[in-house]
Amino acid sequence: MRTGAFPDPVTITLPRGETPAFALAMTEAGPGWARAGIIKDAGDDPDVTHGCMVVATVREGGEGIRFRAGPGVGRVTRAGLPVPPGEPAINPVPRQMMRQAVEELGGRDVDIEISIPGGEELAARTWNPRLGILGGLSILGTTGIVNPFSCAAWISSIHRGIDVARAMGLAHVAGSTGSTSEDAVRAHYGLPLEAMLDMGDFAGGLLKYLRSHPVPRVTIGGGFAKICKLGQGALDLHSGRSQLDLAWLAARCPELPEARVLAANSALEVLEMAQTPALVQRVAADALATVRAVLGDAPVAADVIIVARDGAIIGHAG
């Protein structure tokens, strides 16, 4: 903006001192303003924003360093998030990084606008609408580093969902392993969308945060196999990070010979062989014991619901 030159690649300093360089995908400039964009590379992280362009526009004028939400970047409308309602959905650490970069160049009075072409459509595939971030995506980040297959972003979204539920004064939240169980739990209790936490496989991430940030009641919902693993004591229910213990399941299914259970290919096969609601109830009760053990003395009432693939509730404990 001051020299008319755009360093390419451009080097930035991350919060922990790393200095990566990024190739510029676009540049523009005019009297008193400059704009540059890069293509986001999320690596192996399952991120809907992988490959999108993030554009920063800096304009001289005004008072102080101010942040604006351009097209594709959302605005906060509810309390409980790191920035207050009415502000662009740009989190504190990215704000501090941008503020520091401007100050190092001697800037004092500038507007910084962040935009993401197509961001409003991408945001519909994220947690933003239920968190009360409307109109686009969020500019997140605490370290500036994405670890391959990182769980951190998902767990952080769970935490923000709990923060919003608490700020709204909700007395009952629910975490589910998938959309089928979420729909069943929500319909069963008539819960608002803001109460539904997209737990996925990260039961531990949800329950540990509730232990220190309690909500009066939590329901955990999921399919039979995932809830079996929770009953075994697993807090990460991903197939690559925890495995079903068929011997554990056999001990809860005295209706079947142990050898038949141990020879089964899956929890669902055992359930179909057993043909008894007692097995489902035993698994739900064990899962509830795991939930209560993690919550500890936190003032949180808990229950567990097991949902069949067709969306029917087949087990409930608590």
PDB file of C-alpha atoms in Angstrom:
ATOM      1  CA  MET A   1       0.000   0.000   0.000  1.00  0.00           C
ATOM      2  CA  ARG A   2       2.892   2.331   0.760  1.00  0.00           C
ATOM      3  CA  THR A   3       5.471   1.034  -1.712  1.00  0.00           C
ATOM      4  CA  GLY A   4       3.202  -0.497  -4.349  1.00  0.00           C
ATOM      5  CA  ALA A   5       5.214  -3.740  -4.139  1.00  0.00           C
ATOM      6  CA  PHE A   6       3.905  -7.135  -3.038  1.00  0.00           C
ATOM      7  CA  PRO A   7       6.526  -9.537  -1.601  1.00  0.00           C
ATOM      8  CA  ASP A   8       5.884 -12.941  -3.165  1.00  0.00           C
ATOM      9  CA  PRO A   9       6.099 -15.246  -1.379  1.00  0.00           C
ATOM     10  CA  VAL A  10       5.174 -13.295   1.725  1.00  0.00           C
ATOM     11  CA  THR A  11       6.597 -14.324   5.122  1.00  0.00           C
ATOM     12  CA  ILE A  12       4.599 -13.996   8.328  1.00  0.00           C
ATOM     13  CA  THR A  13       5.431 -14.656  11.977  1.00  0.00           C
ATOM     14  CA  LEU A  14       3.210 -17.174  13.758  1.00  0.00           C
ATOM     15  CA  PRO A  15       2.349 -16.984  17.494  1.00  0.00           C
ATOM     16  CA  ARG A  16       5.062 -19.507  18.401  1.00  0.00           C
ATOM     17  CA  GLY A  17       7.726 -17.741  16.350  1.00  0.00           C
ATOM     18  CA  GLU A  18       7.648 -19.838  13.161  1.00  0.00           C
ATOM     19  CA  THR A  19       8.064 -17.841   9.931  1.00  0.00           C
ATOM     20  CA  PRO A  20       6.406 -19.687   7.027  1.00  0.00           C
ATOM     21  CA  ALA A  21       6.160 -18.189   3.530  1.00  0.00           C
ATOM     22  CA  PHE A  22       3.035 -18.188   1.369  1.00  0.00           C
ATOM     23  CA  ALA A  23       2.689 -17.692  -2.364  1.00  0.00           C
ATOM     24  CA  LEU A  24       0.262 -14.942  -3.350  1.00  0.00           C
ATOM     25  CA  ALA A  25      -2.696 -15.976  -5.493  1.00  0.00           C
ATOM     26  CA  MET A  26      -3.877 -12.458  -6.282  1.00  0.00           C
ATOM     27  CA  THR A  27      -2.871  -8.837  -5.683  1.00  0.00           C
ATOM     28  CA  GLU A  28      -4.579  -5.485  -6.257  1.00  0.00           C
ATOM     29  CA  ALA A  29      -3.893  -1.945  -5.120  1.00  0.00           C
ATOM     30  CA  GLY A  30      -5.274   1.559  -5.422  1.00  0.00           C
ATOM     31  CA  PRO A  31      -5.021   4.963  -3.732  1.00  0.00           C
ATOM     32  CA  GLY A  32      -4.906   4.279   0.012  1.00  0.00           C
ATOM     33  CA  TRP A  33      -5.640   0.570  -0.215  1.00  0.00           C
ATOM     34  CA  ALA A  34      -4.072  -2.783  -1.102  1.00  0.00           C
ATOM     35  CA  ARG A  35      -5.381  -6.317  -1.367  1.00  0.00           C
ATOM     36  CA  ALA A  36      -3.751  -9.750  -1.467  1.00  0.00           C
ATOM     37  CA  GLY A  37      -5.041 -13.306  -1.363  1.00  0.00           C
ATOM     38  CA  ILE A  38      -3.645 -16.764  -0.766  1.00  0.00           C
ATOM     39  CA  ILE A  39      -5.064 -20.248  -1.272  1.00  0.00           C
ATOM     40  CA  LYS A  40      -5.680 -22.106   1.981  1.00  0.00           C
ATOM     41  CA  ASP A  41      -3.970 -25.483   2.209  1.00  0.00           C
ATOM     42  CA  ALA A  42      -5.437 -27.543   5.050  1.00  0.00           C
ATOM     43  CA  GLY A  43      -3.115 -30.474   4.353  1.00  0.00           C
ATOM     44  CA  ASP A  44      -4.734 -33.740   5.394  1.00  0.00           C
ATOM     45  CA  ASP A  45      -7.101 -32.035   7.839  1.00  0.00           C
ATOM     46  CA  PRO A  46     -10.772 -32.703   6.952  1.00  0.00           C
ATOM     47  CA  ASP A  47     -11.597 -29.031   6.368  1.00  0.00           C
ATOM     48  CA  VAL A  48     -14.291 -27.705   4.025  1.00  0.00           C
ATOM     49  CA  THR A  49     -12.183 -24.571   3.477  1.00  0.00           C
ATOM     50  CA  HIS A  50      -9.292 -26.491   1.895  1.00  0.00           C
ATOM     51  CA  GLY A  51      -8.464 -24.838  -1.422  1.00  0.00           C
ATOM     52  CA  CYS A  52     -10.465 -21.659  -0.885  1.00  0.00           C
ATOM     53  CA  MET A  53      -9.013 -18.180  -1.308  1.00  0.00           C
ATOM     54  CA  VAL A  54      -8.572 -15.935   1.728  1.00  0.00           C
ATOM     55  CA  VAL A  55      -8.278 -12.245   0.846  1.00  0.00           C
ATOM     56  CA  ALA A  56      -7.069  -9.401   3.063  1.00  0.00           C
ATOM     57  CA  THR A  57      -7.785  -5.806   2.117  1.00  0.00           C
ATOM     58  CA  VAL A  58      -6.106  -2.984   4.042  1.00  0.00           C
ATOM     59  CA  ARG A  59      -7.393   0.597   3.790  1.00  0.00           C
ATOM     60  CA  GLU A  60      -5.836   3.655   5.379  1.00  0.00           C
ATOM     61  CA  GLY A  61      -8.047   5.914   7.482  1.00  0.00           C
ATOM     62  CA  GLY A  62     -10.300   5.835  10.509  1.00  0.00           C
ATOM     63  CA  GLU A  63      -9.092   5.599  14.056  1.00  0.00           C
ATOM     64  CA  GLY A  64      -7.006   2.676  15.237  1.00  0.00           C
ATOM     65  CA  ILE A  65      -6.814  -0.797  13.709  1.00  0.00           C
ATOM     66  CA  ARG A  66     -10.297  -2.052  12.934  1.00  0.00           C
ATOM     67  CA  PHE A  67     -11.458  -5.376  11.523  1.00  0.00           C
ATOM     68  CA  ARG A  68     -14.189  -5.843   8.922  1.00  0.00           C
ATOM     69  CA  ALA A  69     -16.035  -8.905   7.637  1.00  0.00           C
ATOM     70  CA  GLY A  70     -15.916  -8.924   3.852  1.00  0.00           C
ATOM     71  CA  PRO A  71     -17.946 -11.236   1.599  1.00  0.00           C
ATOM     72  CA  GLY A  72     -17.839 -14.821   2.829  1.00  0.00           C
ATOM     73  CA  VAL A  73     -16.768 -14.006   6.401  1.00  0.00           C
ATOM     74  CA  GLY A  74     -19.430 -14.266   9.085  1.00  0.00           C
ATOM     75  CA  ARG A  75     -20.523 -11.999  11.876  1.00  0.00           C
ATOM     76  CA  VAL A  76     -21.094 -13.101  15.481  1.00  0.00           C
ATOM     77  CA  THR A  77     -24.710 -12.817  16.658  1.00  0.00           C
ATOM     78  CA  ARG A  78     -24.655 -14.705  19.969  1.00  0.00           C
ATOM     79  CA  ALA A  79     -22.720 -14.517  23.202  1.00  0.00           C
ATOM     80  CA  GLY A  80     -20.362 -17.290  24.298  1.00  0.00           C
ATOM     81  CA  LEU A  81     -17.762 -17.002  21.524  1.00  0.00           C
ATOM     82  CA  PRO A  82     -14.260 -15.476  21.795  1.00  0.00           C
ATOM     83  CA  VAL A  83     -15.469 -12.246  20.162  1.00  0.00           C
ATOM     84  CA  PRO A  84     -18.664 -10.413  21.179  1.00  0.00           C
ATOM     85  CA  PRO A  85     -21.920 -10.210  19.188  1.00  0.00           C
ATOM     86  CA  GLY A  86     -21.842  -7.732  16.354  1.00  0.00           C
ATOM     87  CA  GLU A  87     -18.159  -8.293  15.598  1.00  0.00           C
ATOM     88  CA  PRO A  88     -16.690 -10.015  12.525  1.00  0.00           C
ATOM     89  CA  ALA A  89     -16.005 -13.697  13.198  1.00  0.00           C
ATOM     90  CA  ILE A  90     -12.250 -13.164  13.374  1.00  0.00           C
ATOM     91  CA  ASN A  91     -10.805 -14.747  16.497  1.00  0.00           C
ATOM     92  CA  PRO A  92      -8.429 -12.975  18.920  1.00  0.00           C
ATOM     93  CA  VAL A  93      -5.187 -14.671  17.821  1.00  0.00           C
ATOM     94  CA  PRO A  94      -5.577 -13.874  14.087  1.00  0.00           C
ATOM     95  CA  ARG A  95      -6.532 -10.317  15.081  1.00  0.00           C
ATOM     96  CA  GLN A  96      -3.380  -9.992  17.167  1.00  0.00           C
ATOM     97  CA  MET A  97      -1.224 -11.337  14.335  1.00  0.00           C
ATOM     98  CA  MET A  98      -2.665  -8.803  11.893  1.00  0.00           C
ATOM     99  CA  ARG A  99      -2.429  -5.973  14.398  1.00  0.00           C
ATOM    100  CA  GLN A 100       1.221  -6.806  15.067  1.00  0.00           C
ATOM    101  CA  ALA A 101       2.047  -6.906  11.347  1.00  0.00           C
ATOM    102  CA  VAL A 102       0.484  -3.481  10.798  1.00  0.00           C
ATOM    103  CA  GLU A 103       2.208  -1.943  13.809  1.00  0.00           C
ATOM    104  CA  GLU A 104       5.595  -3.306  12.748  1.00  0.00           C
ATOM    105  CA  LEU A 105       5.173  -1.386   9.494  1.00  0.00           C
ATOM    106  CA  GLY A 106       4.305   1.797  11.366  1.00  0.00           C
ATOM    107  CA  GLY A 107       0.591   1.654  10.655  1.00  0.00           C
ATOM    108  CA  ARG A 108      -1.874   3.009  13.186  1.00  0.00           C
ATOM    109  CA  ASP A 109      -5.165   3.913  11.526  1.00  0.00           C
ATOM    110  CA  VAL A 110      -6.263   1.191   9.115  1.00  0.00           C
ATOM    111  CA  ASP A 111      -9.261  -1.017   8.338  1.00  0.00           C
ATOM    112  CA  ILE A 112      -8.477  -4.679   7.722  1.00  0.00           C
ATOM    113  CA  GLU A 113     -11.151  -6.544   5.786  1.00  0.00           C
ATOM    114  CA  ILE A 114     -11.007 -10.326   5.437  1.00  0.00           C
ATOM    115  CA  SER A 115     -13.088 -11.984   2.742  1.00  0.00           C
ATOM    116  CA  ILE A 116     -13.470 -15.531   1.409  1.00  0.00           C
ATOM    117  CA  PRO A 117     -15.112 -15.906  -2.011  1.00  0.00           C
ATOM    118  CA  GLY A 118     -17.832 -18.548  -1.691  1.00  0.00           C
ATOM    119  CA  GLY A 119     -17.516 -18.526   2.083  1.00  0.00           C
ATOM    120  CA  GLU A 120     -21.213 -18.130   2.788  1.00  0.00           C
ATOM    121  CA  GLU A 121     -21.997 -21.365   0.923  1.00  0.00           C
ATOM    122  CA  LEU A 122     -19.122 -23.217   2.630  1.00  0.00           C
ATOM    123  CA  ALA A 123     -20.297 -21.995   6.053  1.00  0.00           C
ATOM    124  CA  ALA A 124     -23.536 -23.950   5.625  1.00  0.00           C
ATOM    125  CA  ARG A 125     -21.402 -27.108   5.922  1.00  0.00           C
ATOM    126  CA  THR A 126     -19.865 -26.004   9.227  1.00  0.00           C
ATOM    127  CA  TRP A 127     -21.026 -25.392  12.800  1.00  0.00           C
ATOM    128  CA  ASN A 128     -21.280 -21.649  12.210  1.00  0.00           C
ATOM    129  CA  PRO A 129     -25.073 -21.357  11.750  1.00  0.00           C
ATOM    130  CA  ARG A 130     -25.851 -23.143  15.006  1.00  0.00           C
ATOM    131  CA  LEU A 131     -23.179 -21.146  16.829  1.00  0.00           C
ATOM    132  CA  GLY A 132     -24.833 -17.939  15.686  1.00  0.00           C
ATOM    133  CA  ILE A 133     -22.138 -16.956  13.175  1.00  0.00           C
ATOM    134  CA  LEU A 134     -24.103 -15.735  10.170  1.00  0.00           C
ATOM    135  CA  GLY A 135     -23.117 -14.747   6.668  1.00  0.00           C
ATOM    136  CA  GLY A 136     -19.972 -16.782   6.213  1.00  0.00           C
ATOM    137  CA  LEU A 137     -16.966 -18.557   7.667  1.00  0.00           C
ATOM    138  CA  SER A 138     -14.882 -17.853  10.770  1.00  0.00           C
ATOM    139  CA  ILE A 139     -11.232 -16.841  10.843  1.00  0.00           C
ATOM    140  CA  LEU A 140      -9.922 -19.150  13.554  1.00  0.00           C
ATOM    141  CA  GLY A 141      -6.520 -20.199  14.823  1.00  0.00           C
ATOM    142  CA  THR A 142      -4.390 -20.290  17.950  1.00  0.00           C
ATOM    143  CA  THR A 143      -0.987 -21.423  16.636  1.00  0.00           C
ATOM    144  CA  GLY A 144      -1.247 -20.955  12.868  1.00  0.00           C
ATOM    145  CA  ILE A 145      -0.314 -24.606  12.365  1.00  0.00           C
ATOM    146  CA  VAL A 146      -2.635 -27.339  11.084  1.00  0.00           C
ATOM    147  CA  ASN A 147      -1.574 -30.831  12.114  1.00  0.00           C
ATOM    148  CA  PRO A 148      -2.473 -33.623   9.662  1.00  0.00           C
ATOM    149  CA  PHE A 149      -5.733 -35.281  10.658  1.00  0.00           C
ATOM    150  CA  SER A 150      -5.872 -32.916  13.596  1.00  0.00           C
ATOM    151  CA  CYS A 151      -8.712 -33.423  16.065  1.00  0.00           C
ATOM    152  CA  ALA A 152      -8.131 -30.009  17.585  1.00  0.00           C
ATOM    153  CA  ALA A 153     -10.409 -28.030  15.257  1.00  0.00           C
ATOM    154  CA  TRP A 154     -13.347 -30.397  15.800  1.00  0.00           C
ATOM    155  CA  ILE A 155     -12.910 -30.484  19.570  1.00  0.00           C
ATOM    156  CA  SER A 156     -12.593 -26.699  19.624  1.00  0.00           C
ATOM    157  CA  SER A 157     -15.939 -26.491  17.799  1.00  0.00           C
ATOM    158  CA  ILE A 158     -17.505 -28.728  20.455  1.00  0.00           C
ATOM    159  CA  HIS A 159     -16.178 -26.428  23.165  1.00  0.00           C
ATOM    160  CA  ARG A 160     -17.545 -23.341  21.414  1.00  0.00           C
ATOM    161  CA  GLY A 161     -20.913 -25.061  21.102  1.00  0.00           C
ATOM    162  CA  ILE A 162     -20.969 -25.616  24.866  1.00  0.00           C
ATOM    163  CA  ASP A 163     -19.945 -21.999  25.450  1.00  0.00           C
ATOM    164  CA  VAL A 164     -22.836 -20.769  23.313  1.00  0.00           C
ATOM    165  CA  ALA A 165     -25.318 -23.109  25.012  1.00  0.00           C
ATOM    166  CA  ARG A 166     -24.209 -21.820  28.418  1.00  0.00           C
ATOM    167  CA  ALA A 167     -24.418 -18.206  27.301  1.00  0.00           C
ATOM    168  CA  MET A 168     -27.963 -18.857  26.054  1.00  0.00           C
ATOM    169  CA  GLY A 169     -28.902 -20.402  29.388  1.00  0.00           C
ATOM    170  CA  LEU A 170     -29.772 -23.793  27.901  1.00  0.00           C
ATOM    171  CA  ALA A 171     -30.376 -26.455  30.539  1.00  0.00           C
ATOM    172  CA  HIS A 172     -29.967 -29.495  28.274  1.00  0.00           C
ATOM    173  CA  VAL A 173     -27.412 -30.250  25.556  1.00  0.00           C
ATOM    174  CA  ALA A 174     -26.782 -33.394  23.537  1.00  0.00           C
ATOM    175  CA  GLY A 175     -23.750 -34.870  21.827  1.00  0.00           C
ATOM    176  CA  SER A 176     -24.236 -37.453  19.094  1.00  0.00           C
ATOM    177  CA  THR A 177     -21.949 -39.646  17.030  1.00  0.00           C
ATOM    178  CA  GLY A 178     -23.721 -38.900  13.751  1.00  0.00           C
ATOM    179  CA  SER A 179     -26.666 -37.254  12.049  1.00  0.00           C
ATOM    180  CA  THR A 180     -29.077 -40.166  12.527  1.00  0.00           C
ATOM    181  CA  SER A 181     -28.593 -40.274  16.283  1.00  0.00           C
ATOM    182  CA  GLU A 182     -28.629 -36.465  16.474  1.00  0.00           C
ATOM    183  CA  ASP A 183     -31.989 -36.300  14.704  1.00  0.00           C
ATOM    184  CA  ALA A 184     -33.428 -39.003  16.970  1.00  0.00           C
ATOM    185  CA  VAL A 185     -32.222 -37.376  20.206  1.00  0.00           C
ATOM    186  CA  ARG A 186     -33.341 -33.920  19.129  1.00  0.00           C
ATOM    187  CA  ALA A 187     -36.819 -35.151  18.217  1.00  0.00           C
ATOM    188  CA  HIS A 188     -37.103 -37.213  21.409  1.00  0.00           C
ATOM    189  CA  TYR A 189     -36.436 -34.248  23.672  1.00  0.00           C
ATOM    190  CA  GLY A 190     -37.580 -31.398  21.442  1.00  0.00           C
ATOM    191  CA  LEU A 191     -34.210 -29.687  21.772  1.00  0.00           C
ATOM    192  CA  PRO A 192     -33.291 -26.527  19.858  1.00  0.00           C
ATOM    193  CA  LEU A 193     -30.547 -26.726  17.250  1.00  0.00           C
ATOM    194  CA  GLU A 194     -28.202 -24.737  19.510  1.00  0.00           C
ATOM    195  CA  ALA A 195     -28.341 -27.548  22.062  1.00  0.00           C
ATOM    196  CA  MET A 196     -27.014 -30.137  19.601  1.00  0.00           C
ATOM    197  CA  LEU A 197     -23.247 -30.627  19.859  1.00  0.00           C
ATOM    198  CA  ASP A 198     -21.653 -32.327  16.865  1.00  0.00           C
ATOM    199  CA  MET A 199     -19.658 -34.700  19.055  1.00  0.00           C
ATOM    200  CA  GLY A 200     -18.729 -37.234  16.387  1.00  0.00           C
ATOM    201  CA  ASP A 201     -16.121 -39.583  17.805  1.00  0.00           C
ATOM    202  CA  PHE A 202     -14.856 -37.125  20.420  1.00  0.00           C
ATOM    203  CA  ALA A 203     -16.846 -38.112  23.499  1.00  0.00           C
ATOM    204  CA  GLY A 204     -13.913 -37.271  25.729  1.00  0.00           C
ATOM    205  CA  GLY A 205     -13.519 -33.813  24.253  1.00  0.00           C
ATOM    206  CA  LEU A 206     -17.155 -33.062  25.028  1.00  0.00           C
ATOM    207  CA  LEU A 207     -17.384 -34.618  28.487  1.00  0.00           C
ATOM    208  CA  LYS A 208     -14.106 -33.227  29.827  1.00  0.00           C
ATOM    209  CA  TYR A 209     -15.104 -29.712  28.830  1.00  0.00           C
ATOM    210  CA  LEU A 210     -18.533 -30.149  30.430  1.00  0.00           C
ATOM    211  CA  ARG A 211     -16.795 -31.210  33.629  1.00  0.00           C
ATOM    212  CA  SER A 212     -15.299 -27.731  33.981  1.00  0.00           C
ATOM    213  CA  HIS A 213     -18.026 -25.837  32.061  1.00  0.00           C
ATOM    214  CA  PRO A 214     -21.178 -27.599  33.246  1.00  0.00           C
ATOM    215  CA  VAL A 215     -24.645 -27.563  31.724  1.00  0.00           C
ATOM    216  CA  PRO A 216     -27.413 -29.032  33.920  1.00  0.00           C
ATOM    217  CA  ARG A 217     -28.061 -32.001  31.634  1.00  0.00           C
ATOM    218  CA  VAL A 218     -26.323 -33.820  28.790  1.00  0.00           C
ATOM    219  CA  THR A 219     -27.538 -36.636  26.564  1.00  0.00           C
ATOM    220  CA  ILE A 220     -25.090 -38.799  24.621  1.00  0.00           C
ATOM    221  CA  GLY A 221     -26.581 -40.473  21.562  1.00  0.00           C
ATOM    222  CA  GLY A 222     -25.110 -42.924  19.100  1.00  0.00           C
ATOM    223  CA  GLY A 223     -25.335 -46.193  17.266  1.00  0.00           C
ATOM    224  CA  PHE A 224     -24.872 -49.523  19.003  1.00  0.00           C
ATOM    225  CA  ALA A 225     -21.224 -50.081  18.004  1.00  0.00           C
ATOM    226  CA  LYS A 226     -20.027 -46.611  19.024  1.00  0.00           C
ATOM    227  CA  ILE A 227     -21.853 -46.790  22.347  1.00  0.00           C
ATOM    228  CA  CYS A 228     -20.306 -50.221  22.957  1.00  0.00           C
ATOM    229  CA  LYS A 229     -16.865 -48.635  22.764  1.00  0.00           C
ATOM    230  CA  LEU A 230     -17.967 -45.859  25.098  1.00  0.00           C
ATOM    231  CA  GLY A 231     -19.195 -48.582  27.468  1.00  0.00           C
ATOM    232  CA  GLN A 232     -15.754 -50.174  27.332  1.00  0.00           C
ATOM    233  CA  GLY A 233     -14.303 -46.875  28.537  1.00  0.00           C
ATOM    234  CA  ALA A 234     -13.071 -45.480  25.207  1.00  0.00           C
ATOM    235  CA  LEU A 235     -13.410 -41.705  24.886  1.00  0.00           C
ATOM    236  CA  ASP A 236     -12.285 -41.490  21.249  1.00  0.00           C
ATOM    237  CA  LEU A 237     -14.730 -43.638  19.285  1.00  0.00           C
ATOM    238  CA  HIS A 238     -12.982 -43.491  15.913  1.00  0.00           C
ATOM    239  CA  SER A 239     -12.414 -46.908  14.337  1.00  0.00           C
ATOM    240  CA  GLY A 240      -8.721 -46.161  13.914  1.00  0.00           C
ATOM    241  CA  ARG A 241      -8.195 -45.163  17.542  1.00  0.00           C
ATOM    242  CA  SER A 242     -10.364 -47.590  19.513  1.00  0.00           C
ATOM    243  CA  GLN A 243     -11.544 -51.090  18.786  1.00  0.00           C
ATOM    244  CA  LEU A 244     -14.577 -53.107  19.831  1.00  0.00           C
ATOM    245  CA  ASP A 245     -13.711 -55.770  22.419  1.00  0.00           C
ATOM    246  CA  LEU A 246     -15.852 -58.772  21.501  1.00  0.00           C
ATOM    247  CA  ALA A 247     -14.982 -60.497  24.777  1.00  0.00           C
ATOM    248  CA  TRP A 248     -16.404 -57.463  26.601  1.00  0.00           C
ATOM    249  CA  LEU A 249     -19.542 -57.690  24.499  1.00  0.00           C
ATOM    250  CA  ALA A 250     -19.844 -61.437  25.062  1.00  0.00           C
ATOM    251  CA  ALA A 251     -19.897 -60.856  28.829  1.00  0.00           C
ATOM    252  CA  ARG A 252     -22.957 -58.645  28.331  1.00  0.00           C
ATOM    253  CA  CYS A 253     -24.740 -61.157  26.150  1.00  0.00           C
ATOM    254  CA  PRO A 254     -25.240 -64.357  28.151  1.00  0.00           C
ATOM    255  CA  GLU A 255     -28.113 -65.213  25.795  1.00  0.00           C
ATOM    256  CA  LEU A 256     -25.549 -66.273  23.167  1.00  0.00           C
ATOM    257  CA  PRO A 257     -22.672 -68.774  23.366  1.00  0.00           C
ATOM    258  CA  GLU A 258     -19.430 -66.888  23.882  1.00  0.00           C
ATOM    259  CA  ALA A 259     -17.840 -68.548  20.849  1.00  0.00           C
ATOM    260  CA  ARG A 260     -20.532 -67.135  18.551  1.00  0.00           C
ATOM    261  CA  VAL A 261     -19.952 -63.625  19.837  1.00  0.00           C
ATOM    262  CA  LEU A 262     -16.171 -63.908  19.539  1.00  0.00           C
ATOM    263  CA  ALA A 263     -16.549 -65.108  15.934  1.00  0.00           C
ATOM    264  CA  ALA A 264     -18.765 -62.177  14.951  1.00  0.00           C
ATOM    265  CA  ASN A 265     -17.554 -59.591  12.456  1.00  0.00           C
ATOM    266  CA  SER A 266     -19.150 -56.613  14.155  1.00  0.00           C
ATOM    267  CA  ALA A 267     -21.205 -55.347  17.071  1.00  0.00           C
ATOM    268  CA  LEU A 268     -24.201 -55.118  14.756  1.00  0.00           C
ATOM    269  CA  GLU A 269     -23.912 -58.805  13.929  1.00  0.00           C
ATOM    270  CA  VAL A 270     -23.977 -59.642  17.641  1.00  0.00           C
ATOM    271  CA  LEU A 271     -27.007 -57.421  18.140  1.00  0.00           C
ATOM    272  CA  GLU A 272     -28.836 -59.122  15.275  1.00  0.00           C
ATOM    273  CA  MET A 273     -27.967 -62.546  16.647  1.00  0.00           C
ATOM    274  CA  ALA A 274     -29.018 -61.687  20.193  1.00  0.00           C
ATOM    275  CA  GLN A 275     -32.464 -60.339  19.302  1.00  0.00           C
ATOM    276  CA  THR A 276     -32.944 -59.074  22.852  1.00  0.00           C
ATOM    277  CA  PRO A 277     -33.419 -55.549  24.185  1.00  0.00           C
ATOM    278  CA  ALA A 278     -31.586 -56.601  27.351  1.00  0.00           C
ATOM    279  CA  LEU A 279     -28.225 -56.471  25.553  1.00  0.00           C
ATOM    280  CA  VAL A 280     -28.821 -52.909  24.391  1.00  0.00           C
ATOM    281  CA  GLN A 281     -29.823 -51.819  27.882  1.00  0.00           C
ATOM    282  CA  ARG A 282     -26.715 -53.347  29.425  1.00  0.00           C
ATOM    283  CA  VAL A 283     -24.478 -51.563  26.912  1.00  0.00           C
ATOM    284  CA  ALA A 284     -26.305 -48.260  27.510  1.00  0.00           C
ATOM    285  CA  ALA A 285     -25.841 -48.644  31.264  1.00  0.00           C
ATOM    286  CA  ASP A 286     -22.112 -49.283  30.895  1.00  0.00           C
ATOM    287  CA  ALA A 287     -21.774 -46.281  28.588  1.00  0.00           C
ATOM    288  CA  LEU A 288     -23.579 -44.138  31.138  1.00  0.00           C
ATOM    289  CA  ALA A 289     -21.110 -45.310  33.790  1.00  0.00           C
ATOM    290  CA  THR A 290     -18.245 -44.112  31.565  1.00  0.00           C
ATOM    291  CA  VAL A 291     -19.959 -40.752  31.046  1.00  0.00           C
ATOM    292  CA  ARG A 292     -20.523 -40.269  34.770  1.00  0.00           C
ATOM    293  CA  ALA A 293     -16.947 -41.246  35.573  1.00  0.00           C
ATOM    294  CA  VAL A 294     -15.596 -38.561  33.231  1.00  0.00           C
ATOM    295  CA  LEU A 295     -18.004 -35.911  34.499  1.00  0.00           C
ATOM    296  CA  GLY A 296     -16.970 -36.680  38.051  1.00  0.00           C
ATOM    297  CA  ASP A 297     -18.519 -34.324  40.588  1.00  0.00           C
ATOM    298  CA  ALA A 298     -19.667 -31.819  37.977  1.00  0.00           C
ATOM    299  CA  PRO A 299     -23.326 -30.792  38.445  1.00  0.00           C
ATOM    300  CA  VAL A 300     -24.387 -32.438  35.194  1.00  0.00           C
ATOM    301  CA  ALA A 301     -27.148 -35.045  34.927  1.00  0.00           C
ATOM    302  CA  ALA A 302     -26.519 -37.514  32.116  1.00  0.00           C
ATOM    303  CA  ASP A 303     -28.269 -40.101  30.015  1.00  0.00           C
ATOM    304  CA  VAL A 304     -27.307 -42.290  27.050  1.00  0.00           C
ATOM    305  CA  ILE A 305     -29.498 -43.154  24.077  1.00  0.00           C
ATOM    306  CA  ILE A 306     -28.760 -45.889  21.529  1.00  0.00           C
ATOM    307  CA  VAL A 307     -30.205 -45.359  18.064  1.00  0.00           C
ATOM    308  CA  ALA A 308     -30.695 -47.918  15.289  1.00  0.00           C
ATOM    309  CA  ARG A 309     -29.700 -47.206  11.705  1.00  0.00           C
ATOM    310  CA  ASP A 310     -33.303 -46.406  10.818  1.00  0.00           C
ATOM    311  CA  GLY A 311     -33.389 -43.716  13.523  1.00  0.00           C
ATOM    312  CA  ALA A 312     -35.404 -45.663  16.076  1.00  0.00           C
ATOM    313  CA  ILE A 313     -34.366 -45.401  19.725  1.00  0.00           C
ATOM    314  CA  ILE A 314     -33.590 -48.934  20.914  1.00  0.00           C
ATOM    315  CA  GLY A 315     -31.857 -48.300  24.241  1.00  0.00           C
ATOM    316  CA  HIS A 316     -31.813 -45.677  26.987  1.00  0.00           C
ATOM    317  CA  ALA A 317     -30.047 -45.405  30.323  1.00  0.00           C
ATOM    318  CA  GLY A 318     -30.136 -42.619  32.880  1.00  0.00           C
TER     319      GLY A 318
END
